Short mmCIF file of C-alpha atoms in Angstrom, two decimals:
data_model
loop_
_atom_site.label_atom_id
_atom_site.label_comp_id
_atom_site.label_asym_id
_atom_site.label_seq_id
_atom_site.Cartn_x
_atom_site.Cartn_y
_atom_site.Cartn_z
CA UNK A 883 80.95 91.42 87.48
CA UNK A 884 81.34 89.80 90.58
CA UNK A 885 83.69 90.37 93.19
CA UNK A 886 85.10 92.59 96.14
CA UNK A 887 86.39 96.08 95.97
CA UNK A 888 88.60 97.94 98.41
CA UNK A 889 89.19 101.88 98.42
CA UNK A 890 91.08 103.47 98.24
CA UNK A 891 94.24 101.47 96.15
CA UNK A 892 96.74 103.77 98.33
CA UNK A 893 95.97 105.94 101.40
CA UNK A 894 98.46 108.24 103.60
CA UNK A 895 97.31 109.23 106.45
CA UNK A 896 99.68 111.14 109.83
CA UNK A 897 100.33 109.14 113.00
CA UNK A 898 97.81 109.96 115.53
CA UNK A 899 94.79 109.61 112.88
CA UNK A 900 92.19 106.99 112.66
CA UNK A 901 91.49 106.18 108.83
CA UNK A 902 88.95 103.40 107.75
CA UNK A 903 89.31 101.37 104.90
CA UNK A 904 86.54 100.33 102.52
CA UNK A 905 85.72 96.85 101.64
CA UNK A 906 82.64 95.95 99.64
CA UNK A 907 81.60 92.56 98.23
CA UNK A 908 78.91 91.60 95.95
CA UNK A 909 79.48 88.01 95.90
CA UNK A 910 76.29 87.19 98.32
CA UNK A 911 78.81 85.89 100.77
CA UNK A 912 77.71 85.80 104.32
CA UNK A 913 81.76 85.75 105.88
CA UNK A 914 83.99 88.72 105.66
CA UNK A 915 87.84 89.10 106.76
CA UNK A 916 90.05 91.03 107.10
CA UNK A 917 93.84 90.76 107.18
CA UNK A 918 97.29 92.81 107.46
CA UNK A 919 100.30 91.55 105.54
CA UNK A 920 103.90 93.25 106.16
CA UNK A 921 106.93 92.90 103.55
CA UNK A 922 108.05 89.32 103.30
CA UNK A 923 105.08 87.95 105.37
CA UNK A 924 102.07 86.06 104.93
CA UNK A 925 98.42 87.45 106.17
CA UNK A 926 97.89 87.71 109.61
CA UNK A 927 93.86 88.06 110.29
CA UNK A 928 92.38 91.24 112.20
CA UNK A 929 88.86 90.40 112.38
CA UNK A 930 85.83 88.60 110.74
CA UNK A 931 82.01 88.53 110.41
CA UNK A 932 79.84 85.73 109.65
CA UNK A 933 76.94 87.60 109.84
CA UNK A 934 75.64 91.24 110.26
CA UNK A 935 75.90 92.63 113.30
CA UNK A 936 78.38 90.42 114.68
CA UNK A 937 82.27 90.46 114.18
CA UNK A 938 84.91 88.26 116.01
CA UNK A 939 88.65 89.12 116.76
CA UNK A 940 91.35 87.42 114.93
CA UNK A 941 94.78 86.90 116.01
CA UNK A 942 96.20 90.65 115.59
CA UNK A 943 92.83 93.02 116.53
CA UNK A 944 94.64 95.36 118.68
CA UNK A 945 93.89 99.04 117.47
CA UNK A 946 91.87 98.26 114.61
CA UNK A 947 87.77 98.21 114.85
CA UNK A 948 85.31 97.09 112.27
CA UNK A 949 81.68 97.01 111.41
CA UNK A 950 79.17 94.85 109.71
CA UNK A 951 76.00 97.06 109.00
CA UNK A 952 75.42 95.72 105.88
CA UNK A 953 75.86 92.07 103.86
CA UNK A 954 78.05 93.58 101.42
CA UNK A 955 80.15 96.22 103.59
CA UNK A 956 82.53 95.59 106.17
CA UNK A 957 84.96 98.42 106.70
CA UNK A 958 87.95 98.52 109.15
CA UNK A 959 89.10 101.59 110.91
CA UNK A 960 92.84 101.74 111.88
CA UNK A 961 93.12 103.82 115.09
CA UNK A 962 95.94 105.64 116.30
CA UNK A 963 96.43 103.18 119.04
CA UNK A 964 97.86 100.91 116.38
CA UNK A 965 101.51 100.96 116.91
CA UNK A 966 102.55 100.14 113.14
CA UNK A 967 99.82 100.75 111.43
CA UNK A 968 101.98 101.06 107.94
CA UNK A 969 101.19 97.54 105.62
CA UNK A 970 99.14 96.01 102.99
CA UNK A 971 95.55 95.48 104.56
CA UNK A 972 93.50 92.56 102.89
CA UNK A 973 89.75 92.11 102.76
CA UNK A 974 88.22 88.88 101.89
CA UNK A 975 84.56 87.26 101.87
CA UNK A 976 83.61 83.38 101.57
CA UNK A 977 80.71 81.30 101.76
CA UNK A 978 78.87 79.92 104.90
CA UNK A 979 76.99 77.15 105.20
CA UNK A 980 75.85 75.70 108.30
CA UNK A 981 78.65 76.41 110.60
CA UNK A 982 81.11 75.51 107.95
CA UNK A 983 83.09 78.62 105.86
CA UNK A 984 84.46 77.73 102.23
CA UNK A 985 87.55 79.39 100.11
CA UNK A 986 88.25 82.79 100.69
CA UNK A 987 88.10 85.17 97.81
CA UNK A 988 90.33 88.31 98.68
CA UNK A 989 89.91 91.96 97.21
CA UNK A 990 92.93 93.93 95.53
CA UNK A 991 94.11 95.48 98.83
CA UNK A 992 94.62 98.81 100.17
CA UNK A 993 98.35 99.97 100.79
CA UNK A 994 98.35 102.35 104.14
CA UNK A 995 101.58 104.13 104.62
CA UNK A 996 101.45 106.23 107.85
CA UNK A 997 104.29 108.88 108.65
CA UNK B 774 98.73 82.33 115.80
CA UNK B 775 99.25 78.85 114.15
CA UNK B 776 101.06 79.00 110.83
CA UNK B 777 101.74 76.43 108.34
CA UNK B 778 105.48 75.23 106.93
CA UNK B 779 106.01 76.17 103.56
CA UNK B 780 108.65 75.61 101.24
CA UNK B 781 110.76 76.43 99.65
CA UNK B 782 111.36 80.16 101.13
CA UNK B 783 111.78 81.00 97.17
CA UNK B 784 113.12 79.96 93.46
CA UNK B 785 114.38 81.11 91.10
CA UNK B 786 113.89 78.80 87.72
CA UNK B 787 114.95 78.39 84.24
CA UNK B 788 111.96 78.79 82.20
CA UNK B 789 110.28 75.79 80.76
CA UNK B 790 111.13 73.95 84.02
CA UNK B 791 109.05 72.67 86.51
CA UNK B 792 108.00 73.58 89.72
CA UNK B 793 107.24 71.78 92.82
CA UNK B 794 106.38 73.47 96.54
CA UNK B 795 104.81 71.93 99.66
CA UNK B 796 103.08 72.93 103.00
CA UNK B 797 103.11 70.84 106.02
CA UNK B 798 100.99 71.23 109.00
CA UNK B 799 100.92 69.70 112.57
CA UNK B 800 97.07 69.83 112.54
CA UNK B 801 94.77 67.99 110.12
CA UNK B 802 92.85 70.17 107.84
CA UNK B 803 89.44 69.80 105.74
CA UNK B 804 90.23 72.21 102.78
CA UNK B 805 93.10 72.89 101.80
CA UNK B 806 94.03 76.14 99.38
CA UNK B 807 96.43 77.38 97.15
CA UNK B 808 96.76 81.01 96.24
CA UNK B 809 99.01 83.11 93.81
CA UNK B 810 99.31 86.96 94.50
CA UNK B 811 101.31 89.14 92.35
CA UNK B 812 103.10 92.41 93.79
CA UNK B 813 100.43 95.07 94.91
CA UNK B 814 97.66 92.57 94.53
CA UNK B 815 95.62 90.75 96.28
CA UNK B 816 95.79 86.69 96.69
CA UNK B 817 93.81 85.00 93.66
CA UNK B 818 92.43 81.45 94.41
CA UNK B 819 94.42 79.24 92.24
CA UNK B 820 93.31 75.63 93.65
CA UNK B 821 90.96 74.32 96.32
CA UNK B 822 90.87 70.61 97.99
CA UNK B 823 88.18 69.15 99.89
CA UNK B 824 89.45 65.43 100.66
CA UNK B 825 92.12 63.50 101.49
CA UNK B 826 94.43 62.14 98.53
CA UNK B 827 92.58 64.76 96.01
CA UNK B 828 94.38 65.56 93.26
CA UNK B 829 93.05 68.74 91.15
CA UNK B 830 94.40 70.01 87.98
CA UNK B 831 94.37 73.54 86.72
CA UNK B 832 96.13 74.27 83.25
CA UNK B 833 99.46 73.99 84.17
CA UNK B 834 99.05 73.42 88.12
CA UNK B 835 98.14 70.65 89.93
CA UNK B 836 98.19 70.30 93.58
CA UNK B 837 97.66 67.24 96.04
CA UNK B 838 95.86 66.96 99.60
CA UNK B 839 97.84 64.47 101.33
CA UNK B 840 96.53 61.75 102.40
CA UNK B 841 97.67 62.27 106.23
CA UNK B 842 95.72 65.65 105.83
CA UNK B 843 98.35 67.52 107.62
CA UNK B 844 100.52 68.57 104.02
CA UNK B 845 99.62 69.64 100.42
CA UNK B 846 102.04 70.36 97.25
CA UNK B 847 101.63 72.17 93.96
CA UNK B 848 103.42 71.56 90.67
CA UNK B 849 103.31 73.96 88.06
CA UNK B 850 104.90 72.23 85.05
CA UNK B 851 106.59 73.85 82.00
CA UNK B 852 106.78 77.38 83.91
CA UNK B 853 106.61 80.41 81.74
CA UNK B 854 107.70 84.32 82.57
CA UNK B 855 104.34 85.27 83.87
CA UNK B 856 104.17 82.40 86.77
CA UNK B 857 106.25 84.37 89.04
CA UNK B 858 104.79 85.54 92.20
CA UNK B 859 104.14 84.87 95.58
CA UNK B 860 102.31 81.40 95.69
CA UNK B 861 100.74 80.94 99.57
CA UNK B 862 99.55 77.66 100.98
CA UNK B 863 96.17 77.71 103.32
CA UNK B 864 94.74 75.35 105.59
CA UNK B 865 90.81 75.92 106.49
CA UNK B 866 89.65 74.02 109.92
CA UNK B 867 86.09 72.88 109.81
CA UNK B 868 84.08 76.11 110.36
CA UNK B 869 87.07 78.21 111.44
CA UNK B 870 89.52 80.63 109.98
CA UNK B 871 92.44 79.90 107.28
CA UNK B 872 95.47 79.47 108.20
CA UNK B 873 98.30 80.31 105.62
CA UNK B 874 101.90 79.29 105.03
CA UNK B 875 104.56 82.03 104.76
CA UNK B 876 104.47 82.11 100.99
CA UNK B 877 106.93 80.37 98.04
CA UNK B 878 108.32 83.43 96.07
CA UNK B 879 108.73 82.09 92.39
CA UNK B 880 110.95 83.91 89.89
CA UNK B 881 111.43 82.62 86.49
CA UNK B 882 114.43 83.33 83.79
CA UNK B 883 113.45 83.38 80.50
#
């Protein structure tokens, strides 16, 4: 079955911990995101990868890092310089062809609640 | 960062009804998406357009890229108990990042 997995489902960590989130795809897609969404909100993008090795900022990167060892793995680590770390983080993969990315597919989420 | 307009904010609909919700953007797209998530889920594709004036069906949904490329709709027709969700709009520049409407929240009565 094809498709993109995130781990844990829910994770609690304490303020002033860093705590990385798994996201694994085995969709042979080149481009990986990830994104934050908050109650009542739409997704707001964190970072991305078109290839390994290389990783771009989105549009809310501050206190969050991410790595791209591997095609199929790109995990995000939330550090404790993240203000409000508590929401619903996203992970998504798509196609790239050429310069041009296609529809993203997104995985199931991963709820982080930090106290 | 840029976001699209999307309405309406929500519904709430007799079921059996139709449905009808729109996005409109100040910059011209290539692809536009449509995506349904469901609480404590992730966003599943439900549509995808690739040219101006497309209209694609699927089952009960069909959605439109406008001609102008700057707007999109989706109808869902004959809505049914299990439609409700969060139904998001996405715009995806050529070779860039999506760019996604606030969400439609749909709730049906049955």
């Amino acid at each position: 079955d094809g498709g993109i997995t995130q781990s844990p489902k829910y994770l609690f960590r304490k303020e002033g911990q860093n705590v990385t989130l798994s996201c694994e795809q085995n969709l042979n897609h080149d481009a990986m995101y990830w994104y934050r969404q908050d109650p009542g909100q739409g997704l707001r993008l964190i970072y991305y990868s078109q290839i390994v090795n290389d990783f771009q900022k989105g549009d809310i990167a501050e206190g969050y890092s991410v790595s791209r060892e591997k095609k199929e793995s790109f995990p995000l680590t939330v550090t404790s310089a993240q203000k409000n770390p508590t929401a619903f983080y996203l992970c998504a993969s798509s196609m790239l062809i050429g310069q041009a990315t296609y529809e993203q597919y997104f995985g199931p989420g991963t709820r982080l609640t930090v106290t | 960062g840029q976001q699209l307009n999307q309405s309406p904010q929500s519904m709430f609909i007799q079921e059996g009804e139709d449905v009808s919700m729109n996005c409109t953007s100040s910059s011209i797209f290539n692809t536009w998406l449509w995506y349904k998530q469901e609480p404590g889920e992730g966003p599943v594709l439900l549509i995808a357009l690739y040219k101006a004036g497309e209209l694609t069906s699927n089952g009960r949904l069909t959605a439109q890229f406008g001609i102008t490329r700057k707007d999109s709709f989706l109808n869902i027709s004959a809505s049914i108990p299990s439609d409700v969700g969060i139904y998001f709009c996405a715009g995806l520049e050529y070779g860039n990042k999506l760019v996604f409407g606030a969400g439609t929240i749909l709730r049906v009565k049955s």
